């Protein structure tokens, strides 16, 4: 009986890892679509978001099923709730990837070539992508090693968003023709910043899983 339950928990855990991988892929594709103004790729990200949402719902249903049918002990219950909460975070990350793709779809005409803002956005994206990749690896390894350091990188993402706001305000003031693109840059920047926040949440989930204690890593 215990062996069967352990197998179910492992399959449940694997399902979360799969969700993480496809959410991560959606984020990468959304940034790629932004950098190349590839509206076909952006549409792919948007269309696939429903599949990610469905998988998140499936994980939630499985969590409640395991709790109802197996009456798990404390450690098992902690694992189930950790997976459930992390699933919600990953689903929101995918939503923000879709939001980035929608900004690409809305873009009209040629990018005005505001290199300063583009560079800041790509720095933000690179940081957030690194955070997400590292935290997914930690989840796969069931290890909290380096998790606190991963969360600290979110401060850099936040600082870059502030920098982007200053750059956008200056750019739009000096050149009203870039207002639409400037707003698009800001929307994408805010989505990347939120992805960093949700990744930090997942850092907290892993620490809860491994220590049994709640940790607040988001200032």
PDB file of C-alpha atoms in Angstrom:
ATOM      1  CA  UNK A   1       0.000   0.000   0.000  1.00  0.00           C
ATOM      2  CA  UNK A   2       2.794   2.408   0.952  1.00  0.00           C
ATOM      3  CA  UNK A   3       4.773   1.534  -2.162  1.00  0.00           C
ATOM      4  CA  UNK A   4       1.746   2.244  -4.335  1.00  0.00           C
ATOM      5  CA  UNK A   5       1.249   5.628  -2.666  1.00  0.00           C
ATOM      6  CA  UNK A   6       4.942   6.486  -3.090  1.00  0.00           C
ATOM      7  CA  UNK A   7       4.640   5.701  -6.788  1.00  0.00           C
ATOM      8  CA  UNK A   8       1.605   7.975  -7.031  1.00  0.00           C
ATOM      9  CA  UNK A   9       3.498  10.772  -5.278  1.00  0.00           C
ATOM     10  CA  UNK A  10       6.453  10.363  -7.626  1.00  0.00           C
ATOM     11  CA  UNK A  11       4.161  10.512 -10.663  1.00  0.00           C
ATOM     12  CA  UNK A  12       2.509  13.596  -9.156  1.00  0.00           C
ATOM     13  CA  UNK A  13       5.924  15.198  -8.685  1.00  0.00           C
ATOM     14  CA  UNK A  14       6.925  14.342 -12.257  1.00  0.00           C
ATOM     15  CA  UNK A  15       3.776  16.026 -13.518  1.00  0.00           C
ATOM     16  CA  UNK A  16       4.842  19.251 -11.807  1.00  0.00           C
ATOM     17  CA  UNK A  17       8.301  19.023 -13.380  1.00  0.00           C
ATOM     18  CA  UNK A  18       6.632  18.615 -16.782  1.00  0.00           C
ATOM     19  CA  UNK A  19       4.496  21.691 -16.117  1.00  0.00           C
ATOM     20  CA  UNK A  20       7.633  23.599 -15.181  1.00  0.00           C
ATOM     21  CA  UNK A  21       9.379  22.594 -18.377  1.00  0.00           C
ATOM     22  CA  UNK A  22       6.550  23.691 -20.655  1.00  0.00           C
ATOM     23  CA  UNK A  23       6.049  26.951 -18.720  1.00  0.00           C
ATOM     24  CA  UNK A  24       9.778  27.607 -19.078  1.00  0.00           C
ATOM     25  CA  UNK A  25       9.570  26.858 -22.804  1.00  0.00           C
ATOM     26  CA  UNK A  26       6.647  29.281 -23.151  1.00  0.00           C
ATOM     27  CA  UNK A  27       8.688  32.019 -21.464  1.00  0.00           C
ATOM     28  CA  UNK A  28      11.674  31.436 -23.754  1.00  0.00           C
ATOM     29  CA  UNK A  29       9.483  31.440 -26.866  1.00  0.00           C
ATOM     30  CA  UNK A  30       7.722  34.628 -25.787  1.00  0.00           C
ATOM     31  CA  UNK A  31      11.056  36.444 -25.433  1.00  0.00           C
ATOM     32  CA  UNK A  32      12.232  35.018 -28.738  1.00  0.00           C
ATOM     33  CA  UNK A  33       9.061  36.274 -30.411  1.00  0.00           C
ATOM     34  CA  UNK A  34       9.691  39.723 -28.899  1.00  0.00           C
ATOM     35  CA  UNK A  35      13.285  39.872 -30.129  1.00  0.00           C
ATOM     36  CA  UNK A  36      12.384  38.746 -33.644  1.00  0.00           C
ATOM     37  CA  UNK A  37       8.880  40.273 -33.828  1.00  0.00           C
ATOM     38  CA  UNK A  38       7.727  36.764 -34.790  1.00  0.00           C
ATOM     39  CA  UNK A  39       3.949  36.991 -34.495  1.00  0.00           C
ATOM     40  CA  UNK A  40       3.491  33.364 -35.556  1.00  0.00           C
ATOM     41  CA  UNK A  41       5.637  32.223 -32.626  1.00  0.00           C
ATOM     42  CA  UNK A  42       3.777  34.634 -30.350  1.00  0.00           C
ATOM     43  CA  UNK A  43       0.491  33.071 -31.442  1.00  0.00           C
ATOM     44  CA  UNK A  44       1.899  29.619 -30.644  1.00  0.00           C
ATOM     45  CA  UNK A  45       2.663  30.724 -27.081  1.00  0.00           C
ATOM     46  CA  UNK A  46      -0.825  32.186 -26.683  1.00  0.00           C
ATOM     47  CA  UNK A  47      -2.546  29.096 -28.095  1.00  0.00           C
ATOM     48  CA  UNK A  48      -0.544  26.726 -25.889  1.00  0.00           C
ATOM     49  CA  UNK A  49      -1.454  28.592 -22.707  1.00  0.00           C
ATOM     50  CA  UNK A  50      -4.761  26.740 -22.493  1.00  0.00           C
ATOM     51  CA  UNK A  51      -2.883  23.416 -22.389  1.00  0.00           C
ATOM     52  CA  UNK A  52      -0.741  24.694 -19.533  1.00  0.00           C
ATOM     53  CA  UNK A  53      -3.839  25.874 -17.675  1.00  0.00           C
ATOM     54  CA  UNK A  54      -5.449  22.459 -18.163  1.00  0.00           C
ATOM     55  CA  UNK A  55      -2.390  20.679 -16.771  1.00  0.00           C
ATOM     56  CA  UNK A  56      -2.426  22.957 -13.730  1.00  0.00           C
ATOM     57  CA  UNK A  57      -6.096  22.106 -13.131  1.00  0.00           C
ATOM     58  CA  UNK A  58      -5.242  18.419 -13.514  1.00  0.00           C
ATOM     59  CA  UNK A  59      -2.523  18.732 -10.870  1.00  0.00           C
ATOM     60  CA  UNK A  60      -4.936  20.482  -8.507  1.00  0.00           C
ATOM     61  CA  UNK A  61      -7.528  17.725  -8.939  1.00  0.00           C
ATOM     62  CA  UNK A  62      -4.872  15.065  -8.361  1.00  0.00           C
ATOM     63  CA  UNK A  63      -3.761  16.796  -5.152  1.00  0.00           C
ATOM     64  CA  UNK A  64      -7.265  16.712  -3.707  1.00  0.00           C
ATOM     65  CA  UNK A  65      -7.723  13.110  -4.828  1.00  0.00           C
ATOM     66  CA  UNK A  66      -4.548  12.008  -3.055  1.00  0.00           C
ATOM     67  CA  UNK A  67      -5.569  13.817   0.116  1.00  0.00           C
ATOM     68  CA  UNK A  68      -9.098  12.391   0.075  1.00  0.00           C
ATOM     69  CA  UNK A  69      -8.201   8.792  -0.743  1.00  0.00           C
ATOM     70  CA  UNK A  70      -4.838   8.294   0.948  1.00  0.00           C
ATOM     71  CA  UNK A  71      -5.107  10.336   4.176  1.00  0.00           C
ATOM     72  CA  UNK A  72      -1.410  11.267   3.898  1.00  0.00           C
ATOM     73  CA  UNK A  73       0.831  11.793   6.924  1.00  0.00           C
ATOM     74  CA  UNK A  74       2.481  15.151   7.629  1.00  0.00           C
ATOM     75  CA  UNK A  75       5.519  14.814   5.341  1.00  0.00           C
ATOM     76  CA  UNK A  76       3.428  13.526   2.446  1.00  0.00           C
ATOM     77  CA  UNK A  77       0.844  16.239   2.961  1.00  0.00           C
ATOM     78  CA  UNK A  78       3.579  18.866   2.868  1.00  0.00           C
ATOM     79  CA  UNK A  79       4.840  17.463  -0.432  1.00  0.00           C
ATOM     80  CA  UNK A  80       1.340  17.478  -1.932  1.00  0.00           C
ATOM     81  CA  UNK A  81       0.659  21.075  -0.907  1.00  0.00           C
ATOM     82  CA  UNK A  82       4.103  22.178  -2.105  1.00  0.00           C
ATOM     83  CA  UNK A  83       3.416  20.708  -5.537  1.00  0.00           C
ATOM     84  CA  UNK A  84      -0.047  22.266  -5.615  1.00  0.00           C
ATOM     85  CA  UNK A  85       1.243  25.742  -4.730  1.00  0.00           C
ATOM     86  CA  UNK A  86       4.197  25.518  -7.120  1.00  0.00           C
ATOM     87  CA  UNK A  87       1.804  24.429  -9.861  1.00  0.00           C
ATOM     88  CA  UNK A  88      -0.184  27.625  -9.345  1.00  0.00           C
ATOM     89  CA  UNK A  89       3.026  29.675  -9.561  1.00  0.00           C
ATOM     90  CA  UNK A  90       4.061  27.962 -12.796  1.00  0.00           C
ATOM     91  CA  UNK A  91       0.631  28.481 -14.313  1.00  0.00           C
ATOM     92  CA  UNK A  92       0.913  32.199 -13.562  1.00  0.00           C
ATOM     93  CA  UNK A  93       4.403  32.280 -15.093  1.00  0.00           C
ATOM     94  CA  UNK A  94       2.937  30.791 -18.268  1.00  0.00           C
ATOM     95  CA  UNK A  95       0.156  33.399 -18.178  1.00  0.00           C
ATOM     96  CA  UNK A  96       2.761  36.159 -18.140  1.00  0.00           C
ATOM     97  CA  UNK A  97       4.623  34.486 -21.002  1.00  0.00           C
ATOM     98  CA  UNK A  98       1.343  34.615 -22.931  1.00  0.00           C
ATOM     99  CA  UNK A  99       0.961  38.287 -21.957  1.00  0.00           C
ATOM    100  CA  UNK A 100       4.400  39.001 -23.448  1.00  0.00           C
ATOM    101  CA  UNK A 101       3.349  37.198 -26.627  1.00  0.00           C
ATOM    102  CA  UNK A 102       0.157  39.270 -26.767  1.00  0.00           C
ATOM    103  CA  UNK A 103       2.243  42.453 -26.559  1.00  0.00           C
ATOM    104  CA  UNK A 104       4.200  41.203 -29.568  1.00  0.00           C
ATOM    105  CA  UNK A 105       0.955  40.503 -31.421  1.00  0.00           C
ATOM    106  CA  UNK A 106      -0.285  44.043 -30.718  1.00  0.00           C
ATOM    107  CA  UNK A 107       2.908  45.698 -31.974  1.00  0.00           C
ATOM    108  CA  UNK A 108       2.377  47.669 -35.188  1.00  0.00           C
ATOM    109  CA  UNK A 109       5.009  48.686 -37.684  1.00  0.00           C
ATOM    110  CA  UNK A 110       8.744  48.401 -37.226  1.00  0.00           C
ATOM    111  CA  UNK A 111      10.390  48.502 -33.824  1.00  0.00           C
ATOM    112  CA  UNK A 112      11.710  52.083 -33.530  1.00  0.00           C
ATOM    113  CA  UNK A 113      15.052  50.692 -32.418  1.00  0.00           C
ATOM    114  CA  UNK A 114      15.206  51.953 -28.841  1.00  0.00           C
ATOM    115  CA  UNK A 115      18.314  49.907 -28.113  1.00  0.00           C
ATOM    116  CA  UNK A 116      18.651  51.091 -24.523  1.00  0.00           C
ATOM    117  CA  UNK A 117      15.221  49.784 -23.558  1.00  0.00           C
ATOM    118  CA  UNK A 118      15.624  46.595 -25.577  1.00  0.00           C
ATOM    119  CA  UNK A 119      18.912  45.881 -23.822  1.00  0.00           C
ATOM    120  CA  UNK A 120      17.342  46.411 -20.395  1.00  0.00           C
ATOM    121  CA  UNK A 121      14.418  44.131 -21.266  1.00  0.00           C
ATOM    122  CA  UNK A 122      16.754  41.411 -22.460  1.00  0.00           C
ATOM    123  CA  UNK A 123      18.853  41.716 -19.304  1.00  0.00           C
ATOM    124  CA  UNK A 124      15.676  41.260 -17.265  1.00  0.00           C
ATOM    125  CA  UNK A 125      14.623  38.286 -19.372  1.00  0.00           C
ATOM    126  CA  UNK A 126      18.031  36.626 -19.096  1.00  0.00           C
ATOM    127  CA  UNK A 127      18.004  36.975 -15.313  1.00  0.00           C
ATOM    128  CA  UNK A 128      14.447  35.670 -14.943  1.00  0.00           C
ATOM    129  CA  UNK A 129      15.088  32.789 -17.349  1.00  0.00           C
ATOM    130  CA  UNK A 130      18.163  31.807 -15.347  1.00  0.00           C
ATOM    131  CA  UNK A 131      16.208  31.933 -12.098  1.00  0.00           C
ATOM    132  CA  UNK A 132      13.449  29.755 -13.500  1.00  0.00           C
ATOM    133  CA  UNK A 133      15.833  27.204 -15.034  1.00  0.00           C
ATOM    134  CA  UNK A 134      17.790  26.915 -11.775  1.00  0.00           C
ATOM    135  CA  UNK A 135      14.717  26.537  -9.578  1.00  0.00           C
ATOM    136  CA  UNK A 136      13.288  23.855 -11.861  1.00  0.00           C
ATOM    137  CA  UNK A 137      16.588  21.987 -11.566  1.00  0.00           C
ATOM    138  CA  UNK A 138      16.359  22.291  -7.779  1.00  0.00           C
ATOM    139  CA  UNK A 139      12.847  20.851  -7.904  1.00  0.00           C
ATOM    140  CA  UNK A 140      14.026  17.960 -10.069  1.00  0.00           C
ATOM    141  CA  UNK A 141      16.837  17.286  -7.580  1.00  0.00           C
ATOM    142  CA  UNK A 142      14.491  17.755  -4.597  1.00  0.00           C
ATOM    143  CA  UNK A 143      17.184  19.976  -3.110  1.00  0.00           C
ATOM    144  CA  UNK A 144      17.152  23.438  -1.540  1.00  0.00           C
ATOM    145  CA  UNK A 145      20.839  24.045  -2.285  1.00  0.00           C
ATOM    146  CA  UNK A 146      21.298  27.543  -3.672  1.00  0.00           C
ATOM    147  CA  UNK A 147      17.596  28.354  -3.473  1.00  0.00           C
ATOM    148  CA  UNK A 148      18.061  31.487  -1.359  1.00  0.00           C
ATOM    149  CA  UNK A 149      20.669  32.794  -3.809  1.00  0.00           C
ATOM    150  CA  UNK A 150      18.278  32.188  -6.717  1.00  0.00           C
ATOM    151  CA  UNK A 151      15.629  34.290  -4.968  1.00  0.00           C
ATOM    152  CA  UNK A 152      18.097  37.137  -4.378  1.00  0.00           C
ATOM    153  CA  UNK A 153      18.451  37.599  -8.138  1.00  0.00           C
ATOM    154  CA  UNK A 154      14.895  38.896  -8.167  1.00  0.00           C
ATOM    155  CA  UNK A 155      16.210  42.137  -6.652  1.00  0.00           C
ATOM    156  CA  UNK A 156      18.243  42.663  -9.830  1.00  0.00           C
ATOM    157  CA  UNK A 157      15.151  42.084 -11.958  1.00  0.00           C
ATOM    158  CA  UNK A 158      13.239  44.651  -9.894  1.00  0.00           C
ATOM    159  CA  UNK A 159      16.060  47.193 -10.231  1.00  0.00           C
ATOM    160  CA  UNK A 160      16.123  46.730 -14.000  1.00  0.00           C
ATOM    161  CA  UNK A 161      12.367  47.305 -14.189  1.00  0.00           C
ATOM    162  CA  UNK A 162      12.817  50.661 -12.449  1.00  0.00           C
ATOM    163  CA  UNK A 163      15.590  51.459 -14.915  1.00  0.00           C
ATOM    164  CA  UNK A 164      13.277  50.528 -17.786  1.00  0.00           C
ATOM    165  CA  UNK A 165      10.567  52.881 -16.496  1.00  0.00           C
ATOM    166  CA  UNK A 166      13.048  55.773 -16.421  1.00  0.00           C
ATOM    167  CA  UNK A 167      14.289  54.933 -19.922  1.00  0.00           C
ATOM    168  CA  UNK A 168      10.756  54.651 -21.295  1.00  0.00           C
ATOM    169  CA  UNK A 169       9.644  57.933 -19.738  1.00  0.00           C
ATOM    170  CA  UNK A 170      12.671  59.726 -21.176  1.00  0.00           C
ATOM    171  CA  UNK A 171      12.341  58.083 -24.589  1.00  0.00           C
ATOM    172  CA  UNK A 172       8.626  58.785 -24.970  1.00  0.00           C
ATOM    173  CA  UNK A 173       9.095  62.375 -23.811  1.00  0.00           C
ATOM    174  CA  UNK A 174      11.827  62.957 -26.387  1.00  0.00           C
ATOM    175  CA  UNK A 175      10.136  61.059 -29.206  1.00  0.00           C
ATOM    176  CA  UNK A 176       6.311  60.813 -29.077  1.00  0.00           C
ATOM    177  CA  UNK A 177       6.414  58.473 -32.084  1.00  0.00           C
ATOM    178  CA  UNK A 178       7.626  55.626 -29.867  1.00  0.00           C
ATOM    179  CA  UNK A 179       4.821  55.888 -27.293  1.00  0.00           C
ATOM    180  CA  UNK A 180       3.069  52.703 -28.427  1.00  0.00           C
ATOM    181  CA  UNK A 181       6.300  50.732 -28.390  1.00  0.00           C
ATOM    182  CA  UNK A 182       7.306  52.314 -25.087  1.00  0.00           C
ATOM    183  CA  UNK A 183       4.081  51.120 -23.478  1.00  0.00           C
ATOM    184  CA  UNK A 184       4.700  47.691 -24.972  1.00  0.00           C
ATOM    185  CA  UNK A 185       8.212  47.607 -23.509  1.00  0.00           C
ATOM    186  CA  UNK A 186       6.807  48.467 -20.082  1.00  0.00           C
ATOM    187  CA  UNK A 187       4.100  45.807 -20.268  1.00  0.00           C
ATOM    188  CA  UNK A 188       6.673  43.181 -21.198  1.00  0.00           C
ATOM    189  CA  UNK A 189       8.979  44.399 -18.430  1.00  0.00           C
ATOM    190  CA  UNK A 190       6.209  44.119 -15.846  1.00  0.00           C
ATOM    191  CA  UNK A 191       5.443  40.573 -16.989  1.00  0.00           C
ATOM    192  CA  UNK A 192       9.101  39.585 -16.671  1.00  0.00           C
ATOM    193  CA  UNK A 193       9.213  41.144 -13.202  1.00  0.00           C
ATOM    194  CA  UNK A 194       6.162  39.123 -12.161  1.00  0.00           C
ATOM    195  CA  UNK A 195       7.780  35.950 -13.493  1.00  0.00           C
ATOM    196  CA  UNK A 196      10.712  36.711 -11.199  1.00  0.00           C
ATOM    197  CA  UNK A 197       8.300  37.098  -8.282  1.00  0.00           C
ATOM    198  CA  UNK A 198       6.573  33.782  -8.982  1.00  0.00           C
ATOM    199  CA  UNK A 199       9.938  32.071  -9.322  1.00  0.00           C
ATOM    200  CA  UNK A 200      10.836  33.446  -5.898  1.00  0.00           C
ATOM    201  CA  UNK A 201       7.590  31.948  -4.595  1.00  0.00           C
ATOM    202  CA  UNK A 202       8.747  28.566  -5.886  1.00  0.00           C
ATOM    203  CA  UNK A 203      12.011  29.051  -3.972  1.00  0.00           C
ATOM    204  CA  UNK A 204       9.896  29.439  -0.844  1.00  0.00           C
ATOM    205  CA  UNK A 205       7.941  26.270  -1.707  1.00  0.00           C
ATOM    206  CA  UNK A 206      11.138  24.233  -1.952  1.00  0.00           C
ATOM    207  CA  UNK A 207      12.393  25.530   1.391  1.00  0.00           C
ATOM    208  CA  UNK A 208       9.053  24.598   2.947  1.00  0.00           C
ATOM    209  CA  UNK A 209       9.287  21.132   1.391  1.00  0.00           C
ATOM    210  CA  UNK A 210      12.788  20.477   2.705  1.00  0.00           C
ATOM    211  CA  UNK A 211      12.617  22.192   6.114  1.00  0.00           C
ATOM    212  CA  UNK A 212       8.939  22.138   7.052  1.00  0.00           C
ATOM    213  CA  UNK A 213       9.132  25.881   7.765  1.00  0.00           C
ATOM    214  CA  UNK A 214       7.699  28.845   5.867  1.00  0.00           C
ATOM    215  CA  UNK A 215      10.254  31.298   4.491  1.00  0.00           C
ATOM    216  CA  UNK A 216       9.551  34.820   3.208  1.00  0.00           C
ATOM    217  CA  UNK A 217      11.992  35.616   0.408  1.00  0.00           C
ATOM    218  CA  UNK A 218       9.975  38.343  -1.332  1.00  0.00           C
ATOM    219  CA  UNK A 219      10.593  41.737   0.282  1.00  0.00           C
TER     220      UNK A 219
END
